[in-house]
mmCIF file of C-alpha atoms in Angstrom:
data_model
loop_
_atom_site.group_PDB
_atom_site.id
_atom_site.type_symbol
_atom_site.label_atom_id
_atom_site.label_comp_id
_atom_site.label_asym_id
_atom_site.label_seq_id
_atom_site.Cartn_x
_atom_site.Cartn_y
_atom_site.Cartn_z
ATOM 1 C CA UNK R 1 57.390 115.732 104.718
ATOM 2 C CA UNK R 2 60.686 113.479 106.284
ATOM 3 C CA UNK R 3 60.578 109.768 106.830
ATOM 4 C CA UNK R 4 62.049 109.471 110.349
ATOM 5 C CA UNK R 5 64.090 107.046 111.961
ATOM 6 C CA UNK R 6 66.442 106.413 114.167
ATOM 7 C CA UNK R 7 70.249 106.390 113.097
ATOM 8 C CA UNK R 8 72.521 103.282 113.562
ATOM 9 C CA UNK R 9 76.499 103.058 113.662
ATOM 10 C CA UNK R 10 77.423 100.683 110.365
ATOM 11 C CA UNK R 11 79.186 97.750 110.353
ATOM 12 C CA UNK R 12 83.196 98.238 111.141
ATOM 13 C CA UNK R 13 84.971 97.512 107.941
ATOM 14 C CA UNK R 14 88.399 97.351 109.865
ATOM 15 C CA UNK R 15 90.008 98.916 106.418
ATOM 16 C CA UNK R 16 90.665 102.546 108.210
ATOM 17 C CA UNK R 17 93.796 104.175 108.400
ATOM 18 C CA UNK R 18 93.538 103.848 112.286
ATOM 19 C CA UNK R 19 92.986 100.297 112.289
ATOM 20 C CA UNK R 20 95.217 99.104 109.806
ATOM 21 C CA UNK R 21 98.029 101.251 111.576
ATOM 22 C CA UNK R 22 96.907 99.766 114.315
ATOM 23 C CA UNK R 23 96.569 95.872 113.296
ATOM 24 C CA UNK R 24 100.539 96.859 111.947
ATOM 25 C CA UNK R 25 101.788 97.895 115.364
ATOM 26 C CA UNK R 26 100.026 94.626 117.325
ATOM 27 C CA UNK R 27 101.690 92.187 114.991
ATOM 28 C CA UNK R 28 105.073 90.015 116.662
ATOM 29 C CA UNK R 29 106.029 90.288 119.902
ATOM 30 C CA UNK R 30 105.906 93.180 122.532
ATOM 31 C CA UNK R 31 101.954 92.427 123.900
ATOM 32 C CA UNK R 32 99.386 95.050 123.892
ATOM 33 C CA UNK R 33 100.911 98.444 122.145
ATOM 34 C CA UNK R 34 98.139 101.072 122.399
ATOM 35 C CA UNK R 35 96.368 101.637 125.856
ATOM 36 C CA UNK R 36 92.551 99.764 126.748
ATOM 37 C CA UNK R 37 89.971 101.710 128.147
ATOM 38 C CA UNK R 38 88.560 100.770 130.596
ATOM 39 C CA UNK R 39 86.733 104.154 132.225
ATOM 40 C CA UNK R 40 83.524 104.113 130.615
ATOM 41 C CA UNK R 41 81.663 106.308 132.095
ATOM 42 C CA UNK R 42 78.813 106.820 130.293
ATOM 43 C CA UNK R 43 75.127 104.645 130.234
ATOM 44 C CA UNK R 44 73.920 106.359 127.229
ATOM 45 C CA UNK R 45 74.131 106.908 123.728
ATOM 46 C CA UNK R 46 72.582 110.485 122.438
ATOM 47 C CA UNK R 47 69.935 109.300 120.245
ATOM 48 C CA UNK R 48 70.056 110.194 116.713
ATOM 49 C CA UNK R 49 67.072 110.983 114.543
ATOM 50 C CA UNK R 50 67.988 110.530 110.884
ATOM 51 C CA UNK R 51 65.869 112.729 108.781
ATOM 52 C CA UNK R 52 65.315 112.378 104.850
ATOM 53 C CA UNK R 53 63.390 113.901 102.466
ATOM 54 C CA UNK R 54 60.707 112.739 100.725
ATOM 55 C CA UNK R 55 60.983 115.126 97.356
ATOM 56 C CA UNK R 56 64.866 114.920 97.385
ATOM 57 C CA UNK R 57 66.033 112.439 99.439
ATOM 58 C CA UNK R 58 68.222 114.489 101.177
ATOM 59 C CA UNK R 59 69.678 113.544 104.665
ATOM 60 C CA UNK R 60 70.137 114.962 107.716
ATOM 61 C CA UNK R 61 71.426 114.148 111.502
ATOM 62 C CA UNK R 62 69.144 115.630 114.467
ATOM 63 C CA UNK R 63 70.784 114.718 117.695
ATOM 64 C CA UNK R 64 68.067 114.867 120.659
ATOM 65 C CA UNK R 65 68.071 113.645 124.387
ATOM 66 C CA UNK R 66 70.390 110.591 126.348
ATOM 67 C CA UNK R 67 67.788 108.546 126.817
ATOM 68 C CA UNK R 68 68.227 104.480 127.973
ATOM 69 C CA UNK R 69 65.194 103.492 126.215
ATOM 70 C CA UNK R 70 63.735 105.334 122.889
ATOM 71 C CA UNK R 71 60.512 104.558 121.039
ATOM 72 C CA UNK R 72 60.182 106.158 117.684
ATOM 73 C CA UNK R 73 56.024 106.911 117.228
ATOM 74 C CA UNK R 74 54.978 104.514 119.534
ATOM 75 C CA UNK R 75 51.781 105.340 121.868
ATOM 76 C CA UNK R 76 54.394 104.838 124.939
ATOM 77 C CA UNK R 77 51.929 105.177 128.325
ATOM 78 C CA UNK R 78 55.153 107.208 129.778
ATOM 79 C CA UNK R 79 54.326 110.079 127.341
ATOM 80 C CA UNK R 80 58.127 111.466 127.067
ATOM 81 C CA UNK R 81 59.745 109.929 124.736
ATOM 82 C CA UNK R 82 57.777 110.939 121.250
ATOM 83 C CA UNK R 83 58.939 112.290 118.458
#
């Protein structure tokens, strides 16, 4: 028996090593120092379900298909994205 929820990315703290290194590099004169990514190809993200065991509280992630619209446990009329 698992408690199922949709995984959401946590708030970015800006304290990760790459962030700190980037800020240091950007400081001062010299404009933009690293490439800014523009060629975004994907329009959807993969849906990830977070399963939490109701006994031992162990959590695991289960990635499922890509979809633009996803609802958890509702009676959708399309009948395709039900989990």
